[in-house]
Each structure stands twice: as C-alpha cells, then as structure tokens.
Short mmCIF file of C-alpha atoms in Angstrom, two decimals:
data_model
loop_
_atom_site.label_atom_id
_atom_site.label_comp_id
_atom_site.label_asym_id
_atom_site.label_seq_id
_atom_site.Cartn_x
_atom_site.Cartn_y
_atom_site.Cartn_z
CA MET A 1 38.00 2.67 2.98
CA LYS A 2 35.56 3.77 0.31
CA CYS A 3 36.12 3.32 -3.39
CA ASP A 4 35.64 6.58 -5.30
CA ARG A 5 34.96 4.99 -8.66
CA LYS A 6 31.59 5.53 -10.27
CA ARG A 7 31.28 1.86 -11.20
CA PRO A 8 32.21 -1.10 -8.96
CA CYS A 9 35.74 -2.35 -9.46
CA SER A 10 36.57 -6.05 -9.16
CA SER A 11 37.53 -5.83 -5.49
CA CYS A 12 34.29 -4.05 -4.62
CA ALA A 13 32.20 -6.37 -6.76
CA SER A 14 33.23 -9.40 -4.75
CA SER A 15 31.61 -8.09 -1.54
CA GLY A 16 28.11 -9.35 -2.48
CA ILE A 17 24.62 -8.01 -1.95
CA GLU A 18 22.97 -7.86 1.45
CA CYS A 19 19.24 -7.30 1.96
CA LEU A 20 18.33 -4.10 3.79
CA TYR A 21 16.12 -6.05 6.21
CA THR A 22 18.22 -9.23 6.50
CA ASN A 23 17.78 -9.31 10.27
CA VAL A 24 14.02 -8.90 9.99
CA GLU A 25 12.81 -10.79 6.98
CA ASN A 26 14.55 -12.83 4.29
CA PRO A 27 12.61 -13.07 1.02
CA GLY A 28 14.09 -16.57 0.63
CA ALA A 29 14.46 -18.74 -2.40
CA GLU A 30 11.40 -17.33 -4.15
CA GLN A 31 13.41 -14.43 -5.55
CA ALA A 32 16.18 -16.72 -6.72
CA GLY A 33 13.69 -18.95 -8.52
CA GLU A 34 12.21 -16.01 -10.34
CA SER A 35 15.70 -14.82 -11.29
CA GLU A 36 16.48 -18.18 -12.87
CA ALA A 37 13.21 -18.06 -14.74
CA ASP A 38 14.38 -14.83 -16.30
CA GLY A 39 17.45 -16.58 -17.71
CA LEU A 40 19.87 -15.69 -14.91
CA SER A 41 21.26 -17.88 -12.18
CA SER A 42 20.55 -16.69 -8.66
CA ASN A 43 24.24 -15.77 -8.24
CA GLU A 44 24.23 -13.72 -11.43
CA ALA A 45 20.95 -12.00 -10.59
CA THR A 46 22.25 -10.76 -7.24
CA HIS A 47 25.82 -10.12 -8.33
CA PRO A 48 26.96 -6.54 -7.62
CA GLN A 49 28.09 -5.97 -11.19
CA TYR A 50 24.70 -7.06 -12.52
CA ILE A 51 22.81 -4.85 -10.06
CA ALA A 52 25.04 -1.86 -10.74
CA ALA A 53 24.78 -2.33 -14.49
CA THR A 54 20.99 -2.56 -14.46
CA LEU A 55 20.30 0.19 -11.95
CA VAL A 56 23.11 2.71 -12.34
CA ASP A 57 23.22 2.77 -16.12
CA LYS A 58 20.03 4.63 -17.02
CA THR A 59 20.13 3.47 -20.59
CA SER A 60 19.98 -0.22 -19.68
CA VAL A 61 17.68 -0.43 -16.69
CA THR A 62 15.66 -3.65 -16.84
CA ASP A 63 12.78 -5.00 -14.82
CA VAL A 64 14.49 -6.18 -11.64
CA ARG A 65 11.32 -6.06 -9.59
CA ASN A 66 11.66 -9.60 -8.30
CA GLN A 67 15.38 -9.41 -7.52
CA SER A 68 15.29 -6.05 -5.75
CA THR A 69 12.25 -6.22 -3.52
CA LEU A 70 14.32 -5.14 -0.51
CA LEU A 71 17.54 -4.42 -2.30
CA ALA A 72 20.19 -2.41 -0.54
CA SER A 73 23.86 -2.81 -1.20
CA ASP A 74 26.98 -2.63 0.88
CA LEU A 75 28.76 -1.47 -2.30
CA PHE A 76 29.74 1.98 -1.12
CA SER A 77 31.45 2.46 -4.47
CA THR A 78 28.11 2.43 -6.31
CA SER A 79 27.27 6.11 -6.34
CA VAL A 80 23.57 6.89 -5.96
CA THR A 81 24.40 10.32 -7.35
CA LEU A 82 24.19 8.70 -10.79
CA LEU A 83 20.59 7.72 -10.09
CA HIS A 84 19.30 11.28 -9.72
CA PRO A 85 17.39 12.63 -12.72
CA SER A 86 18.48 15.82 -14.46
CA VAL A 87 17.87 19.14 -12.69
CA PRO A 88 14.74 19.98 -14.76
CA GLN A 89 13.38 16.50 -14.02
CA ILE A 90 14.12 16.90 -10.30
CA TRP A 91 11.89 19.99 -10.25
CA LEU A 92 9.28 18.20 -12.34
CA LEU A 93 9.19 15.31 -9.84
CA TRP A 94 9.12 17.72 -6.91
CA HIS A 95 6.11 19.55 -8.33
CA THR A 96 4.45 16.20 -9.12
CA TYR A 97 4.90 15.33 -5.46
CA LEU A 98 3.51 18.70 -4.34
CA ARG A 99 0.52 18.30 -6.66
CA ASN A 100 -0.34 14.62 -6.15
CA VAL A 101 1.08 13.42 -2.83
CA ASP A 102 1.80 16.23 -0.36
CA PRO A 103 -1.86 17.36 0.00
CA LEU A 104 -2.79 13.82 1.08
CA TYR A 105 -0.13 12.92 3.64
CA LYS A 106 1.74 16.06 4.84
CA ILE A 107 4.67 13.93 6.01
CA LEU A 108 7.28 16.62 5.34
CA HIS A 109 7.17 20.41 5.52
CA ALA A 110 7.24 21.31 1.85
CA PRO A 111 8.42 24.98 2.09
CA SER A 112 11.43 24.06 4.26
CA PHE A 113 12.36 21.10 2.07
CA GLU A 114 12.09 23.23 -1.07
CA ARG A 115 14.62 25.69 0.37
CA LEU A 116 17.02 22.78 0.90
CA LEU A 117 16.48 21.74 -2.71
CA LEU A 118 17.18 25.25 -3.98
CA ARG A 119 20.53 25.21 -2.19
CA GLY A 120 21.62 21.77 -3.32
CA VAL A 121 19.86 20.79 -6.53
CA GLN A 122 22.47 22.24 -8.92
CA ASP A 123 25.02 19.81 -7.49
CA VAL A 124 23.33 16.83 -5.86
CA GLN A 125 26.69 15.68 -4.48
CA THR A 126 26.45 18.56 -1.99
CA LEU A 127 23.12 17.38 -0.59
CA ASN A 128 23.05 16.29 3.03
CA ALA A 129 22.76 12.47 3.19
CA ASN A 130 19.40 12.54 5.02
CA VAL A 131 18.02 15.15 2.65
CA GLU A 132 19.12 13.04 -0.32
CA THR A 133 17.37 10.01 1.19
CA LEU A 134 14.15 12.00 1.56
CA LEU A 135 14.55 13.31 -1.99
CA PHE A 136 14.64 9.76 -3.39
CA ALA A 137 11.49 8.99 -1.36
CA VAL A 138 9.88 12.05 -2.97
CA TYR A 139 10.89 10.80 -6.44
CA PHE A 140 9.43 7.38 -5.66
CA ALA A 141 6.14 8.77 -4.34
CA GLY A 142 5.79 11.14 -7.29
CA ILE A 143 6.21 8.27 -9.75
CA VAL A 144 3.74 6.06 -7.83
CA SER A 145 1.12 8.79 -8.18
CA SER A 146 1.74 9.10 -11.94
CA THR A 147 0.47 6.95 -14.77
CA ASN A 148 2.76 4.99 -17.05
CA GLU A 149 1.74 7.30 -19.90
CA ASP A 150 2.83 10.35 -17.89
CA CYS A 151 6.18 8.73 -17.11
CA LEU A 152 6.82 7.95 -20.76
CA ALA A 153 5.84 11.46 -21.83
CA LYS A 154 7.81 13.33 -19.16
CA PHE A 155 10.82 11.08 -18.55
CA ASN A 156 10.92 8.86 -21.63
CA GLU A 157 11.00 5.78 -19.38
CA THR A 158 8.36 3.42 -18.04
CA LYS A 159 6.89 3.76 -14.58
CA LEU A 160 8.32 0.42 -13.46
CA VAL A 161 11.88 1.31 -14.54
CA LEU A 162 11.73 4.60 -12.66
CA LEU A 163 10.26 2.99 -9.54
CA ASN A 164 12.96 0.31 -9.45
CA ARG A 165 15.69 2.90 -9.82
CA TYR A 166 14.46 5.22 -7.09
CA ARG A 167 13.61 2.39 -4.74
CA TYR A 168 17.12 1.00 -5.11
CA ALA A 169 18.64 4.43 -4.46
CA LEU A 170 16.37 5.08 -1.47
CA GLU A 171 17.10 1.75 0.17
CA THR A 172 20.82 2.16 -0.46
CA CYS A 173 20.76 5.62 1.15
CA LEU A 174 18.87 4.25 4.14
CA LYS A 175 21.34 1.43 4.53
CA ARG A 176 24.35 3.74 4.38
CA SER A 177 22.82 6.13 6.92
CA ALA A 178 22.54 3.30 9.48
CA PHE A 179 18.99 4.47 10.07
CA LEU A 180 18.06 1.28 11.94
CA ASP A 181 20.65 2.03 14.63
CA LYS A 182 20.68 5.82 14.51
CA PRO A 183 17.38 7.03 13.05
CA GLN A 184 16.78 10.71 12.47
CA LEU A 185 13.53 12.50 11.78
CA THR A 186 14.40 13.07 8.11
CA SER A 187 15.35 9.44 7.45
CA LEU A 188 12.19 8.28 9.23
CA GLN A 189 10.12 10.65 7.07
CA ALA A 190 11.68 9.07 3.98
CA PHE A 191 11.06 5.55 5.26
CA VAL A 192 7.42 6.26 6.20
CA LEU A 193 6.76 7.96 2.86
CA TYR A 194 8.15 4.88 1.12
CA THR A 195 6.14 2.51 3.34
CA THR A 196 2.99 4.53 2.63
CA THR A 197 3.28 4.61 -1.15
CA VAL A 198 4.86 1.24 -1.99
CA PRO A 199 1.57 -0.72 -1.55
CA ASP A 200 0.19 1.25 -4.53
CA ALA A 201 3.27 0.57 -6.69
CA PRO A 202 3.74 -2.35 -9.11
CA VAL A 203 6.60 -3.69 -6.99
CA ALA A 204 6.65 -6.29 -4.26
CA ALA A 205 7.33 -5.23 -0.67
CA PRO A 206 6.65 -6.74 2.78
CA THR A 207 4.44 -3.91 4.00
CA ASP A 208 3.79 -5.49 7.39
CA THR A 209 7.53 -5.70 8.09
CA LEU A 210 8.08 -2.15 6.87
CA LEU A 211 5.33 -0.91 9.19
CA ALA A 212 6.82 -2.78 12.16
CA LEU A 213 10.16 -1.10 11.50
CA ALA A 214 8.51 2.33 11.17
CA ILE A 215 6.75 1.90 14.54
CA HIS A 216 9.97 0.73 16.20
CA LEU A 217 12.00 3.66 14.82
CA ALA A 218 9.27 6.18 15.70
CA MET A 219 9.30 5.01 19.31
CA LYS A 220 13.09 5.04 19.31
CA LEU A 221 12.90 8.73 18.35
CA ASP A 222 10.16 9.32 20.95
CA ILE A 223 7.83 10.96 18.46
CA HIS A 224 4.95 9.05 20.07
CA GLN A 225 5.28 11.09 23.26
CA ASP A 226 4.39 14.65 24.21
CA TYR A 227 6.31 15.60 27.34
CA ALA A 228 5.07 18.17 29.83
CA ARG A 229 7.46 20.97 30.73
CA ASP A 230 9.34 20.54 33.98
CA GLN A 231 8.14 23.41 36.17
CA GLN A 232 11.57 23.58 37.85
CA GLN A 233 13.27 24.40 34.58
CA PRO A 234 13.57 28.00 33.36
CA LEU A 235 11.01 29.19 30.85
CA VAL A 236 12.08 28.69 27.23
CA LEU A 237 10.05 30.43 24.56
CA VAL A 238 8.93 28.41 21.59
CA THR A 239 10.34 29.54 18.25
CA LEU A 240 8.80 28.88 14.86
CA ALA A 241 11.50 26.27 14.26
CA ASP A 242 10.58 24.51 17.52
CA LYS A 243 6.90 24.57 16.63
CA THR A 244 7.66 23.24 13.13
CA GLU A 245 9.67 20.32 14.48
CA SER A 246 6.95 19.54 17.03
CA GLU A 247 4.27 19.56 14.33
CA LEU A 248 6.31 17.35 12.00
CA ARG A 249 6.84 14.81 14.76
CA ARG A 250 3.13 14.72 15.54
CA ARG A 251 2.19 14.51 11.87
CA LEU A 252 4.56 11.61 11.40
CA TRP A 253 3.30 9.69 14.44
CA TRP A 254 -0.37 10.14 13.55
CA HIS A 255 0.39 9.12 10.00
CA ILE A 256 1.98 5.92 11.32
CA LEU A 257 -1.15 5.32 13.46
CA THR A 258 -3.25 5.64 10.31
CA LEU A 259 -0.94 3.37 8.35
CA ASP A 260 -1.19 0.79 11.15
CA VAL A 261 -4.99 0.61 10.77
CA LEU A 262 -4.81 0.44 6.96
CA THR A 263 -2.22 -2.34 7.02
CA ALA A 264 -4.23 -4.32 9.57
CA GLU A 265 -7.40 -4.01 7.47
CA ARG A 266 -5.57 -5.23 4.37
CA ALA A 267 -4.12 -8.22 6.22
CA GLY A 268 -7.25 -9.05 8.23
CA THR A 269 -5.35 -8.68 11.52
CA ASP A 270 -5.40 -6.28 14.47
CA PRO A 271 -3.30 -3.09 14.54
CA ARG A 272 0.10 -3.26 16.24
CA ILE A 273 -0.04 -0.01 18.23
CA ILE A 274 -1.74 -0.20 21.63
CA GLU A 275 -3.45 2.70 23.40
CA GLY A 276 -1.58 3.81 26.50
CA THR A 277 1.82 3.37 24.90
CA TRP A 278 1.67 6.84 23.35
CA ASN A 279 0.23 10.27 24.15
CA ALA A 280 1.17 12.47 21.18
CA ARG A 281 -1.78 14.69 20.46
CA PRO A 282 -3.01 15.22 16.88
CA PRO A 283 -1.28 17.82 14.70
CA ASP A 284 -2.72 21.31 14.59
CA ASN A 285 -5.03 22.36 11.77
CA ILE A 286 -2.64 24.96 10.32
CA ASP A 287 -1.20 25.81 6.93
CA ASP A 288 2.40 25.03 6.06
CA GLU A 289 3.01 28.75 5.56
CA GLU A 290 2.47 29.25 9.31
CA LEU A 291 5.53 27.09 10.03
CA ASP A 292 9.21 27.69 9.33
CA ALA A 293 11.93 25.16 10.12
CA ASP A 294 14.68 27.81 9.96
CA SER A 295 13.14 30.68 11.94
CA GLN A 296 14.33 31.40 15.47
CA LEU A 297 11.67 34.07 15.97
CA PRO A 298 9.32 33.53 18.91
CA LEU A 299 6.04 31.92 18.03
CA PRO A 300 3.57 34.76 17.43
CA PRO A 301 0.27 34.92 19.33
CA ARG A 302 -2.88 33.96 17.50
CA PRO A 303 -5.00 36.73 15.96
CA GLY A 304 -6.71 38.75 18.68
CA GLU A 305 -4.41 37.46 21.47
CA THR A 306 -1.81 39.27 23.54
CA PHE A 307 1.59 37.59 23.80
CA ASP A 308 1.84 35.66 27.06
CA PRO A 309 5.16 33.89 27.79
CA ASP A 310 3.48 31.31 30.02
CA THR A 311 1.40 29.97 27.14
CA HIS A 312 4.34 29.99 24.73
CA ALA A 313 6.69 27.92 26.88
CA MET A 314 8.61 25.07 25.35
CA HIS A 315 6.70 21.73 25.57
CA ASP A 316 3.70 23.57 27.02
CA TYR A 317 2.24 25.18 23.93
CA ALA A 318 -1.16 23.52 23.69
CA THR A 319 -2.79 25.20 20.73
CA ALA A 320 -6.52 24.68 20.53
CA HIS A 321 -7.23 23.12 17.15
CA ASP A 322 -8.45 25.77 14.81
CA GLN A 323 -11.22 23.84 13.08
CA GLY A 324 -12.99 26.95 11.86
CA ARG A 325 -11.27 26.94 8.47
CA ARG A 326 -9.97 24.69 5.76
CA THR A 327 -6.19 24.43 5.79
CA ASP A 328 -3.43 22.42 4.16
CA MET A 329 -3.96 19.84 6.92
CA SER A 330 -7.73 19.41 6.53
CA TYR A 331 -7.52 16.30 4.34
CA ALA A 332 -4.79 14.66 6.45
CA LEU A 333 -6.56 15.44 9.74
CA THR A 334 -9.88 14.14 8.45
CA ARG A 335 -8.18 10.94 7.33
CA MET A 336 -6.35 10.58 10.66
CA GLU A 337 -9.59 11.10 12.59
CA ILE A 338 -11.41 8.46 10.54
CA PHE A 339 -8.78 5.76 10.91
CA HIS A 340 -8.12 6.46 14.57
CA SER A 341 -11.85 6.07 15.19
CA LEU A 342 -11.95 2.86 13.13
CA ARG A 343 -9.50 1.32 15.62
CA ARG A 344 -12.54 1.12 17.94
CA HIS A 345 -14.84 -0.33 15.31
CA ASN A 346 -13.19 -2.67 12.88
CA PHE A 347 -11.18 -5.17 14.86
CA SER A 348 -11.41 -8.11 17.22
CA GLU A 349 -12.97 -8.22 20.67
CA GLN A 350 -9.56 -9.08 22.12
CA PHE A 351 -8.05 -5.95 20.55
CA CYS A 352 -10.84 -3.84 22.07
CA LYS A 353 -10.25 -5.36 25.51
CA ILE A 354 -6.51 -4.69 25.36
CA ASN A 355 -7.13 -1.08 24.32
CA ARG A 356 -10.09 -0.62 26.71
CA TYR A 357 -12.50 0.11 23.91
CA GLU A 358 -16.15 -0.80 24.04
CA TYR A 359 -16.56 -3.80 21.74
CA LEU A 360 -19.28 -3.16 19.15
CA SER A 361 -20.61 -6.63 18.53
CA SER A 362 -23.83 -5.87 16.64
CA PRO A 363 -24.26 -4.27 13.19
CA ALA A 364 -26.68 -1.75 14.74
CA SER A 365 -24.10 -0.53 17.27
CA ARG A 366 -21.46 -0.24 14.56
CA ILE A 367 -23.80 1.70 12.29
CA GLN A 368 -24.61 4.07 15.16
CA PHE A 369 -20.87 4.49 15.81
CA LEU A 370 -20.30 5.42 12.16
CA ASP A 371 -23.27 7.82 12.15
CA ASP A 372 -21.81 9.57 15.20
CA LEU A 373 -18.42 9.73 13.48
CA VAL A 374 -20.00 11.37 10.41
CA ARG A 375 -21.52 14.09 12.60
CA LYS A 376 -18.24 14.60 14.46
CA LEU A 377 -16.24 14.95 11.25
CA ASN A 378 -18.76 17.33 9.76
CA MET A 379 -18.60 19.59 12.80
CA LYS A 380 -14.80 19.58 13.08
CA TYR A 381 -13.73 19.68 9.42
CA LEU A 382 -16.16 19.07 6.60
CA GLN A 383 -18.50 22.00 7.20
CA HIS A 384 -15.48 24.27 6.76
CA CYS A 385 -14.54 22.70 3.42
CA GLN A 386 -17.25 24.50 1.48
CA ARG A 387 -15.02 26.50 -0.83
CA ASN A 388 -15.78 26.17 -4.49
CA ASP A 389 -12.36 24.66 -5.22
CA MET A 390 -11.40 21.13 -6.20
CA PHE A 391 -9.55 20.17 -3.05
CA SER A 392 -12.37 21.21 -0.72
CA PHE A 393 -14.63 18.98 -2.82
CA VAL A 394 -12.14 16.11 -2.48
CA VAL A 395 -11.80 16.50 1.31
CA ARG A 396 -15.58 16.29 1.74
CA ASN A 397 -16.16 13.44 -0.64
CA VAL A 398 -13.20 11.24 0.29
CA ALA A 399 -14.47 11.23 3.89
CA LYS A 400 -17.97 10.41 2.65
CA VAL A 401 -16.90 7.58 0.37
CA ILE A 402 -14.69 5.93 3.04
CA LEU A 403 -17.43 6.08 5.65
CA SER A 404 -20.04 5.00 3.10
CA LYS A 405 -17.96 1.90 2.41
CA HIS A 406 -17.94 0.98 6.07
CA LEU A 407 -21.66 1.71 6.46
CA MET A 408 -22.36 -0.47 3.42
CA LEU A 409 -20.34 -3.34 4.90
CA ASN A 410 -22.18 -3.15 8.21
CA LYS A 411 -25.62 -2.87 6.58
CA ARG A 412 -24.99 -5.82 4.28
CA THR A 413 -27.45 -8.64 4.99
CA GLY A 414 -26.76 -10.93 2.05
CA PRO A 415 -27.73 -10.76 -1.64
CA THR A 416 -30.72 -8.45 -1.18
CA PRO A 417 -31.96 -5.51 -3.29
CA GLU A 418 -30.87 -3.12 -0.53
CA SER A 419 -27.35 -4.56 -0.35
CA LEU A 420 -27.05 -4.44 -4.14
CA HIS A 421 -28.25 -0.83 -4.22
CA ASN A 422 -25.77 0.22 -1.51
CA CYS A 423 -22.86 -1.48 -3.31
CA VAL A 424 -23.72 0.21 -6.59
CA GLN A 425 -24.02 3.63 -4.96
CA VAL A 426 -20.65 3.46 -3.20
CA LEU A 427 -18.84 2.00 -6.23
CA GLU A 428 -20.28 4.63 -8.57
CA ALA A 429 -19.23 7.37 -6.15
CA ALA A 430 -15.68 5.94 -5.88
CA VAL A 431 -15.32 5.52 -9.66
CA GLY A 432 -16.69 9.00 -10.33
CA LEU A 433 -14.38 10.57 -7.76
CA ARG A 434 -11.36 8.84 -9.30
CA ARG A 435 -12.27 9.90 -12.82
CA ALA A 436 -12.70 13.53 -11.78
CA HIS A 437 -9.69 13.76 -9.45
CA ALA A 438 -7.30 10.97 -10.39
CA ARG A 439 -4.24 12.88 -9.15
CA TRP A 440 -5.45 12.46 -5.54
CA ILE A 441 -7.73 9.41 -5.60
CA TRP A 442 -4.99 7.00 -6.73
CA SER A 443 -4.35 6.41 -3.02
CA LEU A 444 -7.91 5.12 -2.46
CA ARG A 445 -8.31 2.85 -5.45
CA SER A 446 -7.53 -0.38 -3.65
CA TYR A 447 -9.03 0.61 -0.29
CA VAL A 448 -12.44 1.71 -1.58
CA GLU A 449 -13.02 0.98 -5.27
CA LEU A 450 -11.59 -2.54 -5.44
CA GLU A 451 -12.90 -3.59 -2.03
CA VAL A 452 -16.43 -2.49 -2.93
CA LEU A 453 -16.09 -4.22 -6.32
CA GLU A 454 -15.34 -7.46 -4.47
CA VAL A 455 -18.47 -7.03 -2.34
CA LEU A 456 -20.57 -6.26 -5.42
CA LEU A 457 -19.37 -9.39 -7.22
CA HIS A 458 -20.13 -11.47 -4.11
CA CYS A 459 -23.61 -9.96 -4.04
CA LEU A 460 -24.27 -10.67 -7.74
CA THR A 461 -23.06 -14.26 -7.32
CA GLY A 462 -25.50 -14.78 -4.46
CA ILE A 463 -28.39 -13.16 -6.34
CA TRP A 464 -27.93 -15.42 -9.39
CA ALA A 465 -27.82 -18.48 -7.13
CA GLU A 466 -31.44 -17.78 -6.16
CA PRO A 467 -34.62 -18.62 -8.14
CA ALA A 468 -35.91 -16.23 -10.82
CA HIS A 469 -36.88 -12.86 -9.39
CA GLY A 470 -39.75 -11.88 -11.64
CA ASP A 471 -39.47 -8.20 -10.76
CA SER A 472 -38.56 -6.18 -13.86
CA GLU A 473 -37.32 -3.22 -11.84
CA TYR A 474 -35.08 -5.47 -9.73
CA GLU A 475 -33.84 -7.23 -12.88
CA ALA A 476 -32.91 -3.86 -14.37
CA GLN A 477 -31.02 -2.99 -11.18
CA ILE A 478 -29.13 -6.28 -11.40
CA GLN A 479 -28.17 -5.67 -15.02
CA HIS A 480 -26.97 -2.17 -14.15
CA ALA A 481 -24.86 -3.57 -11.31
CA ARG A 482 -23.37 -6.23 -13.60
CA ALA A 483 -22.50 -3.63 -16.26
CA LEU A 484 -20.84 -1.44 -13.60
CA ALA A 485 -18.82 -4.39 -12.30
CA GLN A 486 -17.73 -5.39 -15.80
CA ALA A 487 -16.67 -1.84 -16.67
CA THR A 488 -14.73 -1.48 -13.42
CA VAL A 489 -12.93 -4.80 -13.94
CA GLN A 490 -12.07 -3.91 -17.53
CA ARG A 491 -10.70 -0.53 -16.47
CA GLY A 492 -8.58 -2.29 -13.88
CA ARG A 493 -7.19 -4.59 -16.56
CA ASP A 494 -6.42 -1.61 -18.78
CA ASP A 495 -4.57 0.04 -15.87
CA ASP A 496 -2.75 -3.22 -15.04
CA LEU A 497 -3.94 -3.24 -11.43
CA ARG A 498 -2.81 -6.85 -11.14
CA SER A 499 0.79 -5.60 -10.93
CA CYS A 500 -0.07 -3.27 -8.03
CA TYR A 501 -2.53 -5.42 -6.08
CA PRO A 502 -1.89 -9.03 -7.20
CA ASP A 503 -3.73 -10.83 -4.40
CA GLN A 504 -6.73 -8.53 -4.46
CA TRP A 505 -6.94 -8.64 -8.23
CA GLU A 506 -6.75 -12.43 -8.25
CA ARG A 507 -9.77 -12.54 -5.93
CA ILE A 508 -11.65 -10.12 -8.17
CA GLU A 509 -10.95 -12.16 -11.31
CA ALA A 510 -12.06 -15.37 -9.55
CA LEU A 511 -15.22 -13.69 -8.26
CA GLN A 512 -16.13 -12.32 -11.67
CA LYS A 513 -15.67 -15.75 -13.25
CA LYS A 514 -17.83 -17.39 -10.60
CA SER A 515 -20.45 -14.67 -10.93
CA GLU A 516 -20.72 -15.14 -14.69
CA GLU A 517 -20.98 -18.91 -14.28
CA ARG A 518 -23.85 -18.49 -11.81
CA ARG A 519 -25.52 -16.03 -14.16
CA ALA A 520 -25.34 -18.52 -17.04
CA GLU A 521 -26.96 -21.18 -14.83
CA TYR A 522 -29.60 -18.66 -13.73
CA LEU A 523 -30.49 -17.80 -17.32
CA ILE A 524 -30.87 -21.47 -18.21
CA THR A 525 -33.08 -22.33 -15.23
CA SER A 526 -35.21 -19.20 -15.56
CA GLY A 527 -35.58 -19.47 -19.34
CA ALA A 528 -34.36 -15.88 -19.72
CA THR A 529 -32.34 -14.52 -22.60
CA ALA A 530 -28.81 -13.31 -22.05
CA THR A 531 -28.31 -9.59 -22.61
#
C-alpha cells in the first residue's frame, strides 16, 4: 500500500534507505565516515526524513554528494513530482539539453520526446513513469553541460544542488520502475544518458559498475542484435515508427560500445564487450526529422527510388549509409567510428586475441593504423562537414583533436623537442576549441585537454632533468610550453575541475609541483635566471 502524503510520515520513515545498486556494489563505510565528518551520524545522514528534507524541500537542499552517490529510496511516499522544476524551467532545461547535449550523443529522438513533453508538462503527475525517468535524465545532463554561473543565473541555485536533486529523482524513478528486472527502451535510455554524463559531473559515481549494468540491460533487451527476417513469415512493411525504434536501438547500442571504450581507457583496463557477441549494425546517417515514433505510414523510398515492398520488409531494411551529407548524426557517427576503431588499437594483446584483432605492437604500426583511420573518416564524414556553420566546424575538429591526441601518444619518444612540440600543438587546439565552443566541448575536457596536459607536464619534468640545452629557440619553446601548462592548470582551478575529476586532477597537481621543482634545480645547475 502506498502512502499518498507528500512528505514521509512516521511509519514510512522507519523503512530505511536502500542503495539502488545494493546487489552490485556497496559504497561501504566510506560514505558513513564522510557523513559523520559533516556533523551527522551515519544513521542520521541516511535517515529517510533527513534525505526527504534535504532533497524534496527545494529551499533547503544541501550538499549531500557523499551520502547520495547511489541513492535510491524505497520510500514510495516521497513524491518525485516535487522535484520537478517549474514549467518555464522545464522548457529551459529541455532547450539546454537540445543545445548542449543532444547534438553529441543522439540517445533519444528529440522530436518524439518533445511531443510527449507538450502533452504532459502542464501537469507532470500525468507523465508516464518511463517518460518521467527520461525527463529527469535530461535535466541532469542539461545541468552537467552548464556552468555554475549559468545555473545561478537561470535557476537561482548552484550546479551541485541541482545535480543532487535530479540524480536523486532519477535514481528513485529507476528503482520504482524495477528497471533491473523489467528494463524498457526508455528507462535504458535514461540510465545510459546518466551513465554517460555523470563522469563529467562534480558527484561521485561508480562508472564501471554503471557501465556493466547498462551492457547487461542492453543485452537483456536484445538491442545488440539485428535479426534477419524469417522468409517463411508473411511480408510486413516497415513503418516510420518501426524504423524509428530500430534506429534508436542501434544508436543506444553503439553509444554503449563507445562508452565501453572510454571507460576502459579511463581505468586502464580492456573493454567489456567482445566481438562476436553482437551484430547490430551502426545507425543510419539521417536527420531526426526523417524519423517519427508515432507514424504508422510506410517507410517512403529514398529520393530517386521506386517503392519496392521486398526492400521495405520488416527486419530486412538495410539502408545504405548516406554519407554524402552532414546530418544530425554526423558527430555521433564520427565519434562511434573513432572509438570502435580504437578497440583494435589501444588495448592489450590478450584483448586483441579474444576479439580476433591484429595486435599492433609497434608505434609505427599504430601510427599507420591511425593515419588510415583519418583517411577513412574524412571520406565517410568529414569531407561532407564543410558548411560554414559552427557545428560542421566542431564535427571536423573534434575528430581531428581526438586522433591528434592518439597520434601524439604513439609518436612520443621521451622528453624531446618533437614530443614537446606535439604536446603543445594538441593542447592549444583542445583549449582553443573549448573556448570557442564550450557548449559542446565540455564532454572532451577530461578526455583530451587534461590527458594532454598530463603528458605535457611529464615532458617538461623530463626536459628539466637533463643538462642545460643551450639552444635559445628550444628554450623559448620550453618557456611557451610551461606558460601554456600553467594557464591550463589555473583555468582548471578556476573551474573547480578537482570536483569533477578528482583522481586526474590530483595527478596533474602532483606533476606540476614536481615539474616546478625540477625546473628550480635546472636553473640552479645551469646558472640561468628564472623568468
């Protein structure tokens, strides 16, 4: 029996808090210790009344980052309806998502979801449970892509407060939907969107565990498989709704493949997904306007074609990828192509054997692999992104900066002038791209900018450990590299990147300190003057 009160009553409050992923991973005593450090006992910090008071009451939300890492409650009396923003703010967050997040990931079909919002936004209590779950994931992603200043200006609350609120609501909705036992495409979209964006948020989350759950649920829904049509079955024509669902399933699976590679690179491990366990082909290079989740009209033939029922049969509609244009999917497809190819390049020999890849053991073979990938991407996508608009520029240059990072890593031969020059070039490109297009490049800050900064600091440390160079041009290059590193670190401090990427930022701070110590020793031994 469900309590219909908007705040937990005493009988509800005694039921306790249960972690959403209790059966998978228990955060342990670390959270309790941090709760006590904040002046609360572990029992008080996880008490239902405390959680409800801090998260439901919008006027008294506090920083519960440490207590609510994987928070989801069995308190069915705590209404997540209270956690929705006002109607104008819902539309503001939706358009923030459309502007900052949707062009990058294409996890949901925006036109269809917007129609659902139009029907339910005036009274969020009428929203379908799965749609509401996805809506909270949209809120969360929109806030992740925004700066703290934007959040204060638009919502009069800090970024961290908003993230904690929407994460709590999202996890509660997921828990109540029993998505682990009975996943649906919409709830999986919400979960994958959350798993994708939470690594860039100033909140703690076990991303490896979240990814493992996403892979498990995707396979449970069979989105990793494309099934051939049974020739004995009668012909069924594909409708626009069928095509839309098929595309969304493929988009979601290929996004999970990409996320698998990214997570493995961050952790220094091999990806989880093995070739041969899936056969879903990549999504088509089409605009969202060409799809419609509600239309039962037959799928129209492509321009210049005559309608042929045999080629429009259900499960047998193999559209040739239309690479001859830039579409809404160009960025996502380029990204998917890069990271699927990097499965063959970036990981262990054992992983390559299991997946029947050729193991690239030498830097030369890896550089050749990346050069071939550059040509392939240019032919399929980048040469068609030549419009004089901002997003075409971003599609081209994001691909270039990601591949340049990997080329730089494979060409690195120690603290040499060439290695230093390559580091500086890639870091300047990444910083410049972020400054010009921050609304999209937020998703690459850790993966490119901070990783290259680490390499640059390593390189500078090695250079200053060597004897005096005596080459004025090389010395000027070193000073330029040091100034770039210092400016990038300072900007990271200003943006509080430690809260988003604590482990990575700790390494950067340690490297900068070591680099400056080596420089001081170098200046003393060489008799140079500090500048």
